[in-house]
Tab-separated table of C-alpha atoms in Angstrom:
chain	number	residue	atom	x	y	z
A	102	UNK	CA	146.313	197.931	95.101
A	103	UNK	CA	149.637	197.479	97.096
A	104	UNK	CA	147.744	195.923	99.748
A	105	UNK	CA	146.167	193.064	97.629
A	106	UNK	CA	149.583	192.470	95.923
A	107	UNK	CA	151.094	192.469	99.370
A	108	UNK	CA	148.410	190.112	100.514
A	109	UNK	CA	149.003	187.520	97.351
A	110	UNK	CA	152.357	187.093	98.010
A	111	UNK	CA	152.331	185.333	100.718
A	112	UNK	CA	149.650	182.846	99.366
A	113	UNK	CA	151.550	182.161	96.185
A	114	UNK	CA	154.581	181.224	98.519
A	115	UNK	CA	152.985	179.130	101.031
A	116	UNK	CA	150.778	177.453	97.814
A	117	UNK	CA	154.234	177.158	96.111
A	118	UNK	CA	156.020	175.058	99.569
A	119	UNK	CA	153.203	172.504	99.977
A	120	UNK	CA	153.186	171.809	96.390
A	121	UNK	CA	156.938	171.462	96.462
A	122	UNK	CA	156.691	168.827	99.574
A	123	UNK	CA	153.387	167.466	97.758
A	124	UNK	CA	155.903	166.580	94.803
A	125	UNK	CA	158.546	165.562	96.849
A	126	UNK	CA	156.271	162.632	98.895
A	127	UNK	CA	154.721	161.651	95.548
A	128	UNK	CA	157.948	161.490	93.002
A	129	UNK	CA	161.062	161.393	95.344
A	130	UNK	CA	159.821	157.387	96.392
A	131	UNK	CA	159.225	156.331	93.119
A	132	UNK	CA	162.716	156.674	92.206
A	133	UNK	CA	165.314	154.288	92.286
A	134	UNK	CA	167.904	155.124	96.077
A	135	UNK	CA	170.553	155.590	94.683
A	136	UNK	CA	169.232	157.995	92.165
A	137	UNK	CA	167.412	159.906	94.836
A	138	UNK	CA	170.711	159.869	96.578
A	139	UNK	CA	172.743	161.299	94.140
A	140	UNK	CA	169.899	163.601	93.626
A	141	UNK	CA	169.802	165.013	97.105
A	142	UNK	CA	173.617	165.113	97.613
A	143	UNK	CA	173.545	166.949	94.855
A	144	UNK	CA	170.585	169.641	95.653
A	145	UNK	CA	172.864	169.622	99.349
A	146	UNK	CA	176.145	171.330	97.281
A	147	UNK	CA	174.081	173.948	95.381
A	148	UNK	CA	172.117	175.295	98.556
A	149	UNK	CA	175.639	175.142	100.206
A	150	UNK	CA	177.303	176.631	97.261
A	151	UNK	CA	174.806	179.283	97.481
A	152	UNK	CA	175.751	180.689	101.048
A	153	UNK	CA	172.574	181.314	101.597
A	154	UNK	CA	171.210	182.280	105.111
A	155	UNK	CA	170.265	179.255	106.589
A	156	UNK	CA	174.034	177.822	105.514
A	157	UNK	CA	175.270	181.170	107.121
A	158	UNK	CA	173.390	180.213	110.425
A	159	UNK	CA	174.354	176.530	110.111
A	160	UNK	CA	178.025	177.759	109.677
A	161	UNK	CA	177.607	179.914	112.837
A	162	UNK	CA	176.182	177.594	114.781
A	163	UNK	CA	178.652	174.898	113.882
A	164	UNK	CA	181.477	177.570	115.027
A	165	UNK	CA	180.162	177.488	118.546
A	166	UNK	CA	180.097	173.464	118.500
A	167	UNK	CA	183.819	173.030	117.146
A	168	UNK	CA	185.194	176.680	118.601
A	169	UNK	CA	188.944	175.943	116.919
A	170	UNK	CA	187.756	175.125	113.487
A	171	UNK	CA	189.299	177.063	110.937
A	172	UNK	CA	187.236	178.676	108.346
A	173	UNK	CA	188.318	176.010	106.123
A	174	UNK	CA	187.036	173.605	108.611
A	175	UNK	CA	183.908	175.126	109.000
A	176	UNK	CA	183.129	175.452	105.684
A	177	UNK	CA	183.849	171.518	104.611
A	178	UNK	CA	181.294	170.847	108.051
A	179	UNK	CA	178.647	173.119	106.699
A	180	UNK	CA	178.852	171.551	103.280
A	181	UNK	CA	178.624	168.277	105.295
A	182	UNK	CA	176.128	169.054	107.049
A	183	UNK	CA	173.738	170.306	103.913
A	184	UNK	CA	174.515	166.942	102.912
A	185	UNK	CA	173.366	165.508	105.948
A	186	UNK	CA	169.892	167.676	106.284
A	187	UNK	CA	169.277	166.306	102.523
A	188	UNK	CA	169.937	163.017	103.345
A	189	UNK	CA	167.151	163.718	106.152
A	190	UNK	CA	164.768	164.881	103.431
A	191	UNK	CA	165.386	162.518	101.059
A	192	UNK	CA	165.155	159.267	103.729
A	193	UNK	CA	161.741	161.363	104.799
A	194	UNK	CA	160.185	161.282	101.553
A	195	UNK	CA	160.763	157.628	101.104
A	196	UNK	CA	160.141	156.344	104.277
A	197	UNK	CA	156.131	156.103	103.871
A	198	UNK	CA	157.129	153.188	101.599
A	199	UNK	CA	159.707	151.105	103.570
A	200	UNK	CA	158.775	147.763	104.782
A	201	UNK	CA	159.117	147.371	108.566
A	202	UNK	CA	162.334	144.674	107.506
A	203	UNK	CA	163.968	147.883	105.513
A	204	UNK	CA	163.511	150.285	108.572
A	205	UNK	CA	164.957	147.335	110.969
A	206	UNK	CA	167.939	147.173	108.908
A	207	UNK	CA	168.502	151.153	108.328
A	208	UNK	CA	169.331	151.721	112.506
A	209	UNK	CA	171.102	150.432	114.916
A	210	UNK	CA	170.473	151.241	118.300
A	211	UNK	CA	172.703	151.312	120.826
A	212	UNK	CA	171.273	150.676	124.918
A	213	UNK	CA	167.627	149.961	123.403
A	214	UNK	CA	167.281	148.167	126.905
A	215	UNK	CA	166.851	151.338	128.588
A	216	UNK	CA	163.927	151.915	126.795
A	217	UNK	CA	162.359	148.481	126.601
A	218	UNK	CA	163.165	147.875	130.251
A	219	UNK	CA	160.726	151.220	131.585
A	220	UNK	CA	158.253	149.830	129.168
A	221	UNK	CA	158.030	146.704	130.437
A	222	UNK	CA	158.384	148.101	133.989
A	223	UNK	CA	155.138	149.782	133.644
A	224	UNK	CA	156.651	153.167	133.439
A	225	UNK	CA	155.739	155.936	131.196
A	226	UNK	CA	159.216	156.873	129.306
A	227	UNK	CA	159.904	160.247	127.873
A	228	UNK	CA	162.343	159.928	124.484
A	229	UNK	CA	163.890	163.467	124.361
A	230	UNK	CA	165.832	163.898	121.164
A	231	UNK	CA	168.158	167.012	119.369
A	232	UNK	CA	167.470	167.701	115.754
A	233	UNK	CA	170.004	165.129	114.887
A	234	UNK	CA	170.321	163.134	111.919
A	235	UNK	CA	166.413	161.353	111.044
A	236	UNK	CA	164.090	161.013	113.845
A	237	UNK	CA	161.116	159.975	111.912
A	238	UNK	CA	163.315	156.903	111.207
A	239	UNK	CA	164.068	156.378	114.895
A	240	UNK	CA	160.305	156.858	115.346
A	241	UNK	CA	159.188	154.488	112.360
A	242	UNK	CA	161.718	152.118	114.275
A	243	UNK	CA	159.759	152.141	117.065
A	244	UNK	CA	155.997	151.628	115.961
A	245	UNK	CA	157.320	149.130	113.572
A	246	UNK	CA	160.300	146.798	115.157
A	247	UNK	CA	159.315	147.066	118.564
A	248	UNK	CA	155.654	147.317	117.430
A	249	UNK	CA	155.323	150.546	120.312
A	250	UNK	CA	153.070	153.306	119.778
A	251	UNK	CA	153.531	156.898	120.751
A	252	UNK	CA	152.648	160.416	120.610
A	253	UNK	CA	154.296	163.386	119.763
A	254	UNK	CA	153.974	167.150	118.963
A	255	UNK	CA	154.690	168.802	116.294
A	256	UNK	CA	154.678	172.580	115.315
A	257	UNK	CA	151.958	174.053	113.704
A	258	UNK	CA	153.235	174.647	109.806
A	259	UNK	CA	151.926	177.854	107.572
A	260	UNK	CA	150.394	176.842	104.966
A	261	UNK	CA	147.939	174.448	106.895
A	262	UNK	CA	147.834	172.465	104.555
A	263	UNK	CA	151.206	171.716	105.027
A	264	UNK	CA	151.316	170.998	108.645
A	265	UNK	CA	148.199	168.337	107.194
A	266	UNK	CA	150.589	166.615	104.847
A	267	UNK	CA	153.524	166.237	107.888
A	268	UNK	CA	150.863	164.949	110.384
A	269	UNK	CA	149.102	162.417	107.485
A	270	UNK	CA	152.872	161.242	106.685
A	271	UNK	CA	154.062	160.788	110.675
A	272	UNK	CA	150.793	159.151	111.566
A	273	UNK	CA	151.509	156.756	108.475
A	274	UNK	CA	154.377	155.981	110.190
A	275	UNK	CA	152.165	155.129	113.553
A	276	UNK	CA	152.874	158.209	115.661
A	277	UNK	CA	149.781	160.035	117.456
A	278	UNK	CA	150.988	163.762	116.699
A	279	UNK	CA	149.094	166.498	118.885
A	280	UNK	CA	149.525	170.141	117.584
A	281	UNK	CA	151.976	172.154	119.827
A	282	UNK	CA	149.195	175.024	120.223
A	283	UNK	CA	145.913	175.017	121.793
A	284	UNK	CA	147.332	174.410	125.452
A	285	UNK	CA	145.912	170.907	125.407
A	286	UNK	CA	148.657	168.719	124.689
A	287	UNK	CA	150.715	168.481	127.642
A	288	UNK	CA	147.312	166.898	129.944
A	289	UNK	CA	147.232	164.206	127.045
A	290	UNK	CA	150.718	163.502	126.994
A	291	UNK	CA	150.961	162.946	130.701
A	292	UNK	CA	148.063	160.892	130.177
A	293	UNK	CA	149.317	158.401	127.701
A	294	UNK	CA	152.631	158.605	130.198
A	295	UNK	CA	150.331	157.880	133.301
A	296	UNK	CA	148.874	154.579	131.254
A	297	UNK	CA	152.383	153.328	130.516
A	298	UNK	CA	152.997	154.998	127.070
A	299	UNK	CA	155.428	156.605	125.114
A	300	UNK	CA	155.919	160.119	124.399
A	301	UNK	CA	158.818	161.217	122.162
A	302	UNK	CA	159.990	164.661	122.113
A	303	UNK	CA	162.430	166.271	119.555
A	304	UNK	CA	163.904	169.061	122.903
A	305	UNK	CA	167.006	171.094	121.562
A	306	UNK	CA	165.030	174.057	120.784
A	307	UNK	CA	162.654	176.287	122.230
A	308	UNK	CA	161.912	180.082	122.129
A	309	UNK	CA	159.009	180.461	123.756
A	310	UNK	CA	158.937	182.243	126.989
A	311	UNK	CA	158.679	178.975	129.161
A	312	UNK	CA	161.873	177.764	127.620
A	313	UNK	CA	164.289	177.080	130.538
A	314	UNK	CA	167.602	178.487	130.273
A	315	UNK	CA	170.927	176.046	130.014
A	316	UNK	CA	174.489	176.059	129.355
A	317	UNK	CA	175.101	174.829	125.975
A	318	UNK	CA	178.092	174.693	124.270
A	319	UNK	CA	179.467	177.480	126.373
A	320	UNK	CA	176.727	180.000	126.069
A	321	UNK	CA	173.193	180.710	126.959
A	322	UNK	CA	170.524	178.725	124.958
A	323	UNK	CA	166.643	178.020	125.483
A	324	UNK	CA	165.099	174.457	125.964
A	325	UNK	CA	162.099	172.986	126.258
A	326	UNK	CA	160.566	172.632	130.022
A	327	UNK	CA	157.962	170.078	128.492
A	328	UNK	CA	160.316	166.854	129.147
A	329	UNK	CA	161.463	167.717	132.710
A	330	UNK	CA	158.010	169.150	134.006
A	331	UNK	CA	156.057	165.754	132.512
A	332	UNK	CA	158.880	163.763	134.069
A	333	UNK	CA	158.188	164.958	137.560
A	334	UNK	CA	154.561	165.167	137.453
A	335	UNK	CA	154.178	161.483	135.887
A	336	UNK	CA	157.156	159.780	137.544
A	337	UNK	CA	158.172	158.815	133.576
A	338	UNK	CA	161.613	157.507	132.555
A	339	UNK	CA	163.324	160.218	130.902
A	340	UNK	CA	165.708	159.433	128.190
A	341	UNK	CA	167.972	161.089	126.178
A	342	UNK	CA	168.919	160.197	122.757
A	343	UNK	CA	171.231	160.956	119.979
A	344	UNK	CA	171.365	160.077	116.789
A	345	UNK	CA	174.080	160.223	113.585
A	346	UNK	CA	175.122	159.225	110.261
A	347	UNK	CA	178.402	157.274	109.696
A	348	UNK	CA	178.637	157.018	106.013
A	349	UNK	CA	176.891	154.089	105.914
A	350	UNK	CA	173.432	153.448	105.026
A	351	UNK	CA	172.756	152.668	108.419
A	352	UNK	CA	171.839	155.364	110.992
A	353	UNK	CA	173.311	154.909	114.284
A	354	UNK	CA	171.046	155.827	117.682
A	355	UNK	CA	172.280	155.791	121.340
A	356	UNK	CA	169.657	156.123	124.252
A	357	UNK	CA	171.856	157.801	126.854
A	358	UNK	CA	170.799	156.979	130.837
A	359	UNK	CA	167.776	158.308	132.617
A	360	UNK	CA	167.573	161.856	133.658
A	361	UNK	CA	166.909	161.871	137.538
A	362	UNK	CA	164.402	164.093	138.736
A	363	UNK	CA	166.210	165.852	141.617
A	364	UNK	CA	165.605	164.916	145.573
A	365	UNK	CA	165.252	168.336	146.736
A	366	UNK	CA	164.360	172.408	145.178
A	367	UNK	CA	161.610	173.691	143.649
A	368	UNK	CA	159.613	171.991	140.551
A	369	UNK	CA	161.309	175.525	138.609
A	370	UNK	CA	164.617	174.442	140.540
A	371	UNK	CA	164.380	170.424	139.736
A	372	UNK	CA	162.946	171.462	135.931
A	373	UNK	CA	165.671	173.806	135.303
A	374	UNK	CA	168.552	170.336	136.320
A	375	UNK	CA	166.706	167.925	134.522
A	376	UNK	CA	166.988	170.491	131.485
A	377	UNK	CA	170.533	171.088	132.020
A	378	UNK	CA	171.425	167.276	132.180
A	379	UNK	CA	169.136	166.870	128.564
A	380	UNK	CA	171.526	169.727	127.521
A	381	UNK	CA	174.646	168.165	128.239
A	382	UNK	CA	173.299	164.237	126.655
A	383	UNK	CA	172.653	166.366	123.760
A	384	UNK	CA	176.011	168.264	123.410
A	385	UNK	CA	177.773	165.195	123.607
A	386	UNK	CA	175.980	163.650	120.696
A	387	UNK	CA	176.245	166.808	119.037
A	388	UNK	CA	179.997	167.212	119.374
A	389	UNK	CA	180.928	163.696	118.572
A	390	UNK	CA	179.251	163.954	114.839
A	391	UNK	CA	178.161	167.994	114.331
A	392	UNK	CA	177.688	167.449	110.659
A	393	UNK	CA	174.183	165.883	111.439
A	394	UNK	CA	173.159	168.368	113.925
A	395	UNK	CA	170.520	170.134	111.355
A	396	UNK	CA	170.430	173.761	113.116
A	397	UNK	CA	169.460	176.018	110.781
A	398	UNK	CA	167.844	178.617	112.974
A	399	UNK	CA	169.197	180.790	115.844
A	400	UNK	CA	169.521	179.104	119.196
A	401	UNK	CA	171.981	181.064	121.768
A	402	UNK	CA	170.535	183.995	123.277
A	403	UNK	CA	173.060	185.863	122.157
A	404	UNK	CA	172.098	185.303	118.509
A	405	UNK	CA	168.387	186.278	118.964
A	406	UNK	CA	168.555	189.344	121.492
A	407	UNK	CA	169.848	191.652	118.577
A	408	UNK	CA	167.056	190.484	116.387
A	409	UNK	CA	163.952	190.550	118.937
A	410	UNK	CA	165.099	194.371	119.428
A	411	UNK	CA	163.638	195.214	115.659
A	412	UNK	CA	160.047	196.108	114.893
């Protein structure tokens, strides 16, 4: 009997979180903004209010991104940063109904040239992004002002049908999305980046053992090798960019200048710069505007070692 009950639980839960996102794409953009605003800012202060553990972690990792805040200081960026992960959620939901004119006029992008100018060169060009602020919008930006295509990966989501409803709602927005498992999507992303395409990467993250270790924020953290190793093997641009919220209902987006890939060393050597410079694009976004950095999970070493030693 405790087996079965052990078994349901799990089923219930994941049944419970795709009908909560279900509800959320189907009500949330039927409501007037500034209701759903007021809404979500509002859902932001009781999570935050809560303490729970992803506010904890958020708190934590905030504390190595502004390392003479007080606790005071912490606490009012935490809270601003719920606020800022909601607004996330809440722009997510809706997007699926903007026009492309309402997209256009929620960013504002800062050195789009860089990007438009290794399209137009013929160049494959790598977007490599933090978890800052909205990407999808950044994304919907791109398949519908500049009218460019691209593919992405995304992570495989328990319940399935879950991970179904984010890849339905990101190919709405024109993306190709390619599961991160099954060892097949890094030959079709160099591909599209060998015929001239885009490929947009969110990169802050990674804790797999093929992440490539980097100096962030003054400690050891894991990132991605995918955007350095498809660089060098393509001859893509590779661009960083950051993005933030200003208190305005207009997201703000700066595509920082190419990563290199290095003259000399090894592809592990070259990988392991490129990685590093990616590293330091995104710490600098990060630091100007760390309420939008949405970070909920452990990233530093540091934090996960202790973990990864129980059963």
């Amino acid at each position: 009997m405790s087996g079965a009950r052990g078994e349901s639980k799990p089923g219930l839960k994941d049944r419970l979180t795709d009908g909560l996102y279900g509800l959320g794409w189907g009500a949330v953009k039927k409501l007037p903004e500034p209701v759903a605003q007021a809404l979500f800012r509002a859902l932001a202060d009781q999570v935050w209010k809560r303490r729970g553990k992803s506010v904890l972690r958020l708190e934590s990792n905030l504390a190595r991104v502004v390392p003479d805040a007080s606790p005071a200081r912490l606490a009012e960026l935490s809270r601003a940063g719920m606020r800022s992960y909601m607004r996330y959620w809440m722009e997510s939901f809706r997007l699926p109904t903007w026009s492309p004119e309402r997209i256009k006029a929620g960013i504002d992008v800062t050195d789009a040239h860089r990007l438009t100018d290794g399209l137009d060169a013929g160049r494959g060009v790598i977007l490599a992004l933090p978890h800052l602020a909205n990407w999808d919008l950044a994304g919907a930006w791109v398949t519908t002002d500049m009218k460019v295509p691209f593919t992405t990966v995304a992570e495989r989501l328990k319940p399935e049908s879950l991970y179904d409803r984010f890849v339905a709602y990101r190919e709405g927005l024109g993306m190709e999305v390619l599961p991160h498992t099954g060892g097949s999507a890094f030959g079709t992303l160099a591909r599209r980046l060998r015929d001239g395409g885009l490929v947009c990467l969110v990169s802050d993250r990674d804790l797999s053992a093929s992440g490539v270790e980097v100096t962030f924020f003054g400690d050891t953290a894991r990132m991605p090798a995918g955007p350095a190793l498809l660089a060098q093997q393509t001859g893509a641009l590779l661009l960083p960019v950051t993005l933030r919220y200003d208190g305005t209902p207009v997201m703000k987006a700066r595509i920082h200048p190419a990563v290199e890939v290095p003259e000399s060393g090894t592809r592990t050597e070259k990988t392991s710069v490129m990685t590093q410079a990616l590293a330091d694009a995104f710490a600098t976004g990060i630091a100007e505007h760390p309420e939008d950095w949405h970070m909920l999970q452990r990233l530093w070493l540091a934090d996960l070692e202790p973990r990864e030693e129980q059963p």
